[in-house]
């Protein structure tokens, strides 16, 4: 397939590819970016696609690009705060990319304060809190790396959450368990 033929393919399927990307991301700009990435990838691998299956091939590339974007660390980097005031792993974004610079700065300040509170915990809570909340390790992974029983890690995480709640409410600065 030469460049002119590929240009015709782009013109024919650009709306389809954009629609697929938009259905996954629900964001106009992200869908446009992913559609461009889809066609770039298709152009790079155009010789591996049979001419009679161009439409499903492009649809599959667009779907995979959108799914990869949704799973990416960039897309998941900011989480909502849970009941305990710490980031949850629900995948809900605390603020959208389109928010004002002021709200972005406030969100960053809040995130930095949470990180600072986690780093200020005293042992044995410091290590498990950093591994769990900041490095997103599972309890089993933490237990293996710290050579502690999983039940102990659960208890220490529970107590670390309580300490962090107190710090966020303005109390509990000494790192002792309330």
PDB file of C-alpha atoms in Angstrom:
ATOM      1  CA  UNK A   1       0.000   0.000   0.000  1.00  0.00           C
ATOM      2  CA  UNK A   2       1.457   3.335  -1.043  1.00  0.00           C
ATOM      3  CA  UNK A   3       1.042   6.726   0.631  1.00  0.00           C
ATOM      4  CA  UNK A   4      -1.840   7.829  -1.592  1.00  0.00           C
ATOM      5  CA  UNK A   5      -3.784   4.647  -0.896  1.00  0.00           C
ATOM      6  CA  UNK A   6      -3.168   5.037   2.829  1.00  0.00           C
ATOM      7  CA  UNK A   7      -4.420   8.634   2.624  1.00  0.00           C
ATOM      8  CA  UNK A   8      -7.667   7.313   1.159  1.00  0.00           C
ATOM      9  CA  UNK A   9      -7.935   4.803   4.013  1.00  0.00           C
ATOM     10  CA  UNK A  10      -7.476   7.596   6.556  1.00  0.00           C
ATOM     11  CA  UNK A  11     -10.148   9.727   4.867  1.00  0.00           C
ATOM     12  CA  UNK A  12     -12.530   6.774   4.732  1.00  0.00           C
ATOM     13  CA  UNK A  13     -12.128   5.584   8.349  1.00  0.00           C
ATOM     14  CA  UNK A  14     -11.134   8.681  10.348  1.00  0.00           C
ATOM     15  CA  UNK A  15     -14.637   9.152  11.799  1.00  0.00           C
ATOM     16  CA  UNK A  16     -14.884   5.499  12.766  1.00  0.00           C
ATOM     17  CA  UNK A  17     -11.520   5.528  14.527  1.00  0.00           C
ATOM     18  CA  UNK A  18     -12.297   8.796  16.329  1.00  0.00           C
ATOM     19  CA  UNK A  19     -15.696   7.466  17.459  1.00  0.00           C
ATOM     20  CA  UNK A  20     -14.163   4.299  18.877  1.00  0.00           C
ATOM     21  CA  UNK A  21     -11.560   6.305  20.798  1.00  0.00           C
ATOM     22  CA  UNK A  22     -14.151   8.768  22.061  1.00  0.00           C
ATOM     23  CA  UNK A  23     -16.479   6.005  23.267  1.00  0.00           C
ATOM     24  CA  UNK A  24     -13.722   4.709  25.519  1.00  0.00           C
ATOM     25  CA  UNK A  25     -12.237   7.989  26.760  1.00  0.00           C
ATOM     26  CA  UNK A  26     -15.217  10.385  26.732  1.00  0.00           C
ATOM     27  CA  UNK A  27     -12.755  13.189  25.992  1.00  0.00           C
ATOM     28  CA  UNK A  28     -12.578  14.976  22.637  1.00  0.00           C
ATOM     29  CA  UNK A  29      -8.887  15.884  22.792  1.00  0.00           C
ATOM     30  CA  UNK A  30      -7.778  12.482  24.032  1.00  0.00           C
ATOM     31  CA  UNK A  31      -9.840  10.780  21.329  1.00  0.00           C
ATOM     32  CA  UNK A  32      -8.190  12.942  18.666  1.00  0.00           C
ATOM     33  CA  UNK A  33      -4.728  12.088  20.000  1.00  0.00           C
ATOM     34  CA  UNK A  34      -5.536   8.384  20.116  1.00  0.00           C
ATOM     35  CA  UNK A  35      -6.959   8.480  16.585  1.00  0.00           C
ATOM     36  CA  UNK A  36      -3.697  10.007  15.368  1.00  0.00           C
ATOM     37  CA  UNK A  37      -1.719   7.336  17.228  1.00  0.00           C
ATOM     38  CA  UNK A  38      -3.949   4.690  15.647  1.00  0.00           C
ATOM     39  CA  UNK A  39      -3.239   5.890  12.122  1.00  0.00           C
ATOM     40  CA  UNK A  40       0.449   6.303  12.854  1.00  0.00           C
ATOM     41  CA  UNK A  41       0.606   2.717  14.080  1.00  0.00           C
ATOM     42  CA  UNK A  42      -1.434   1.525  11.104  1.00  0.00           C
ATOM     43  CA  UNK A  43       0.874   3.372   8.710  1.00  0.00           C
ATOM     44  CA  UNK A  44       3.935   1.847  10.345  1.00  0.00           C
ATOM     45  CA  UNK A  45       2.499  -1.679   9.997  1.00  0.00           C
ATOM     46  CA  UNK A  46       0.430  -1.170   6.820  1.00  0.00           C
ATOM     47  CA  UNK A  47       2.126  -4.011   4.968  1.00  0.00           C
ATOM     48  CA  UNK A  48       0.926  -6.573   7.525  1.00  0.00           C
ATOM     49  CA  UNK A  49      -2.773  -5.865   6.962  1.00  0.00           C
ATOM     50  CA  UNK A  50      -4.742  -7.663   4.255  1.00  0.00           C
ATOM     51  CA  UNK A  51      -6.511  -5.130   2.027  1.00  0.00           C
ATOM     52  CA  UNK A  52      -9.920  -6.748   2.504  1.00  0.00           C
ATOM     53  CA  UNK A  53      -9.859  -6.401   6.311  1.00  0.00           C
ATOM     54  CA  UNK A  54      -8.741  -2.795   6.738  1.00  0.00           C
ATOM     55  CA  UNK A  55     -11.828  -1.662   8.683  1.00  0.00           C
ATOM     56  CA  UNK A  56     -11.710  -4.325  11.449  1.00  0.00           C
ATOM     57  CA  UNK A  57      -7.924  -3.988  11.623  1.00  0.00           C
ATOM     58  CA  UNK A  58      -8.146  -0.224  12.227  1.00  0.00           C
ATOM     59  CA  UNK A  59     -11.005  -0.709  14.700  1.00  0.00           C
ATOM     60  CA  UNK A  60      -8.899  -3.194  16.675  1.00  0.00           C
ATOM     61  CA  UNK A  61      -5.897  -0.844  16.734  1.00  0.00           C
ATOM     62  CA  UNK A  62      -8.104   2.053  17.911  1.00  0.00           C
ATOM     63  CA  UNK A  63      -9.684  -0.104  20.619  1.00  0.00           C
ATOM     64  CA  UNK A  64      -6.301  -1.269  21.862  1.00  0.00           C
ATOM     65  CA  UNK A  65      -4.902   2.273  21.879  1.00  0.00           C
ATOM     66  CA  UNK A  66      -7.899   3.520  23.906  1.00  0.00           C
ATOM     67  CA  UNK A  67      -7.701   0.624  26.364  1.00  0.00           C
ATOM     68  CA  UNK A  68      -3.954   1.102  26.774  1.00  0.00           C
ATOM     69  CA  UNK A  69      -4.528   4.782  27.473  1.00  0.00           C
ATOM     70  CA  UNK A  70      -7.139   4.014  30.138  1.00  0.00           C
ATOM     71  CA  UNK A  71      -4.774   1.561  31.834  1.00  0.00           C
ATOM     72  CA  UNK A  72      -1.743   3.838  31.624  1.00  0.00           C
ATOM     73  CA  UNK A  73      -0.077   5.288  34.705  1.00  0.00           C
ATOM     74  CA  UNK A  74      -0.527   8.768  33.254  1.00  0.00           C
ATOM     75  CA  UNK A  75      -4.277   8.335  33.172  1.00  0.00           C
ATOM     76  CA  UNK A  76      -4.423   6.822  36.688  1.00  0.00           C
ATOM     77  CA  UNK A  77      -1.958   9.122  38.444  1.00  0.00           C
ATOM     78  CA  UNK A  78      -4.447  11.195  40.449  1.00  0.00           C
ATOM     79  CA  UNK A  79      -7.075   9.418  42.526  1.00  0.00           C
ATOM     80  CA  UNK A  80      -9.979  10.599  44.616  1.00  0.00           C
ATOM     81  CA  UNK A  81      -9.618  10.816  48.322  1.00  0.00           C
ATOM     82  CA  UNK A  82     -11.384   8.062  50.200  1.00  0.00           C
ATOM     83  CA  UNK A  83     -13.252   8.288  53.475  1.00  0.00           C
ATOM     84  CA  UNK A  84      -9.968   8.002  55.335  1.00  0.00           C
ATOM     85  CA  UNK A  85      -8.509  10.962  53.417  1.00  0.00           C
ATOM     86  CA  UNK A  86      -6.010   8.839  51.484  1.00  0.00           C
ATOM     87  CA  UNK A  87      -5.966   8.111  47.772  1.00  0.00           C
ATOM     88  CA  UNK A  88      -8.124   5.187  46.746  1.00  0.00           C
ATOM     89  CA  UNK A  89      -7.328   2.866  43.874  1.00  0.00           C
ATOM     90  CA  UNK A  90     -10.781   3.289  42.320  1.00  0.00           C
ATOM     91  CA  UNK A  91      -9.432   5.078  39.269  1.00  0.00           C
ATOM     92  CA  UNK A  92     -11.678   8.122  39.698  1.00  0.00           C
ATOM     93  CA  UNK A  93      -9.816  11.287  38.811  1.00  0.00           C
ATOM     94  CA  UNK A  94      -9.550  13.948  41.521  1.00  0.00           C
ATOM     95  CA  UNK A  95      -9.492  16.704  38.929  1.00  0.00           C
ATOM     96  CA  UNK A  96      -9.884  16.722  35.186  1.00  0.00           C
ATOM     97  CA  UNK A  97      -7.155  17.866  32.820  1.00  0.00           C
ATOM     98  CA  UNK A  98      -9.359  20.802  31.787  1.00  0.00           C
ATOM     99  CA  UNK A  99      -9.527  22.269  35.333  1.00  0.00           C
ATOM    100  CA  UNK A 100      -8.155  25.714  36.025  1.00  0.00           C
ATOM    101  CA  UNK A 101      -4.497  26.192  36.985  1.00  0.00           C
ATOM    102  CA  UNK A 102      -5.606  27.252  40.468  1.00  0.00           C
ATOM    103  CA  UNK A 103      -7.473  24.016  41.123  1.00  0.00           C
ATOM    104  CA  UNK A 104      -4.576  22.013  39.701  1.00  0.00           C
ATOM    105  CA  UNK A 105      -2.176  23.756  42.093  1.00  0.00           C
ATOM    106  CA  UNK A 106      -4.479  23.091  45.057  1.00  0.00           C
ATOM    107  CA  UNK A 107      -4.747  19.433  44.039  1.00  0.00           C
ATOM    108  CA  UNK A 108      -0.957  19.157  43.834  1.00  0.00           C
ATOM    109  CA  UNK A 109      -0.557  20.823  47.230  1.00  0.00           C
ATOM    110  CA  UNK A 110      -3.037  18.378  48.770  1.00  0.00           C
ATOM    111  CA  UNK A 111      -1.243  15.441  47.189  1.00  0.00           C
ATOM    112  CA  UNK A 112       2.133  16.707  48.437  1.00  0.00           C
ATOM    113  CA  UNK A 113       0.729  17.145  51.956  1.00  0.00           C
ATOM    114  CA  UNK A 114      -0.575  13.575  51.928  1.00  0.00           C
ATOM    115  CA  UNK A 115       2.808  12.311  50.730  1.00  0.00           C
ATOM    116  CA  UNK A 116       4.554  14.350  53.426  1.00  0.00           C
ATOM    117  CA  UNK A 117       2.251  12.921  56.084  1.00  0.00           C
ATOM    118  CA  UNK A 118       2.977   9.380  54.878  1.00  0.00           C
ATOM    119  CA  UNK A 119       6.740   9.976  54.888  1.00  0.00           C
ATOM    120  CA  UNK A 120       6.587  11.482  58.390  1.00  0.00           C
ATOM    121  CA  UNK A 121       5.115   8.352  59.983  1.00  0.00           C
ATOM    122  CA  UNK A 122       7.395   6.549  62.390  1.00  0.00           C
ATOM    123  CA  UNK A 123       8.259   2.876  62.157  1.00  0.00           C
ATOM    124  CA  UNK A 124       6.767   0.325  61.903  1.00  0.00           C
ATOM    125  CA  UNK A 125       4.076   2.274  60.017  1.00  0.00           C
ATOM    126  CA  UNK A 126       6.347   4.335  57.765  1.00  0.00           C
ATOM    127  CA  UNK A 127       7.631   1.495  55.587  1.00  0.00           C
ATOM    128  CA  UNK A 128       4.294  -0.270  55.097  1.00  0.00           C
ATOM    129  CA  UNK A 129       2.498   3.031  54.397  1.00  0.00           C
ATOM    130  CA  UNK A 130       5.039   4.093  51.771  1.00  0.00           C
ATOM    131  CA  UNK A 131       4.909   0.688  50.085  1.00  0.00           C
ATOM    132  CA  UNK A 132       1.120   0.493  50.165  1.00  0.00           C
ATOM    133  CA  UNK A 133      -0.027   4.048  49.445  1.00  0.00           C
ATOM    134  CA  UNK A 134       2.782   5.459  47.330  1.00  0.00           C
ATOM    135  CA  UNK A 135       4.257   2.418  45.598  1.00  0.00           C
ATOM    136  CA  UNK A 136       0.861   0.638  45.353  1.00  0.00           C
ATOM    137  CA  UNK A 137       2.205  -2.720  46.528  1.00  0.00           C
ATOM    138  CA  UNK A 138      -0.204  -5.409  47.689  1.00  0.00           C
ATOM    139  CA  UNK A 139      -0.255  -6.601  51.289  1.00  0.00           C
ATOM    140  CA  UNK A 140       1.331  -9.875  50.169  1.00  0.00           C
ATOM    141  CA  UNK A 141       4.161  -8.047  48.392  1.00  0.00           C
ATOM    142  CA  UNK A 142       4.762  -5.861  51.449  1.00  0.00           C
ATOM    143  CA  UNK A 143       4.774  -8.892  53.734  1.00  0.00           C
ATOM    144  CA  UNK A 144       7.333 -10.610  51.521  1.00  0.00           C
ATOM    145  CA  UNK A 145       9.615  -7.574  51.196  1.00  0.00           C
ATOM    146  CA  UNK A 146       9.498  -6.646  54.899  1.00  0.00           C
ATOM    147  CA  UNK A 147       9.531 -10.260  56.104  1.00  0.00           C
ATOM    148  CA  UNK A 148       6.436  -9.619  58.233  1.00  0.00           C
ATOM    149  CA  UNK A 149       3.313 -11.791  58.391  1.00  0.00           C
ATOM    150  CA  UNK A 150       0.433 -10.482  56.217  1.00  0.00           C
ATOM    151  CA  UNK A 151      -1.767 -10.101  59.317  1.00  0.00           C
ATOM    152  CA  UNK A 152       0.878  -7.820  60.869  1.00  0.00           C
ATOM    153  CA  UNK A 153       1.012  -5.758  57.677  1.00  0.00           C
ATOM    154  CA  UNK A 154      -2.806  -5.426  57.733  1.00  0.00           C
ATOM    155  CA  UNK A 155      -2.688  -4.241  61.340  1.00  0.00           C
ATOM    156  CA  UNK A 156       0.106  -1.769  60.642  1.00  0.00           C
ATOM    157  CA  UNK A 157      -1.751  -0.390  57.607  1.00  0.00           C
ATOM    158  CA  UNK A 158      -4.910   0.019  59.685  1.00  0.00           C
ATOM    159  CA  UNK A 159      -2.984   1.923  62.335  1.00  0.00           C
ATOM    160  CA  UNK A 160      -1.137   3.987  59.723  1.00  0.00           C
ATOM    161  CA  UNK A 161      -4.500   5.007  58.239  1.00  0.00           C
ATOM    162  CA  UNK A 162      -5.705   6.099  61.655  1.00  0.00           C
ATOM    163  CA  UNK A 163      -2.535   8.127  62.201  1.00  0.00           C
ATOM    164  CA  UNK A 164      -2.886   9.767  58.810  1.00  0.00           C
ATOM    165  CA  UNK A 165      -6.535  10.598  59.507  1.00  0.00           C
ATOM    166  CA  UNK A 166      -5.514  12.333  62.696  1.00  0.00           C
ATOM    167  CA  UNK A 167      -2.734  14.245  60.927  1.00  0.00           C
ATOM    168  CA  UNK A 168      -5.147  15.405  58.259  1.00  0.00           C
ATOM    169  CA  UNK A 169      -7.617  16.583  60.899  1.00  0.00           C
ATOM    170  CA  UNK A 170      -4.830  18.609  62.515  1.00  0.00           C
ATOM    171  CA  UNK A 171      -3.986  16.356  65.456  1.00  0.00           C
ATOM    172  CA  UNK A 172      -1.687  13.389  66.028  1.00  0.00           C
ATOM    173  CA  UNK A 173       1.669  14.861  64.999  1.00  0.00           C
ATOM    174  CA  UNK A 174       3.888  12.544  67.039  1.00  0.00           C
ATOM    175  CA  UNK A 175       3.378   9.299  65.104  1.00  0.00           C
ATOM    176  CA  UNK A 176       1.995   7.416  68.113  1.00  0.00           C
ATOM    177  CA  UNK A 177      -1.038   5.208  67.604  1.00  0.00           C
ATOM    178  CA  UNK A 178      -4.206   6.993  68.839  1.00  0.00           C
TER     179      UNK A 178
END
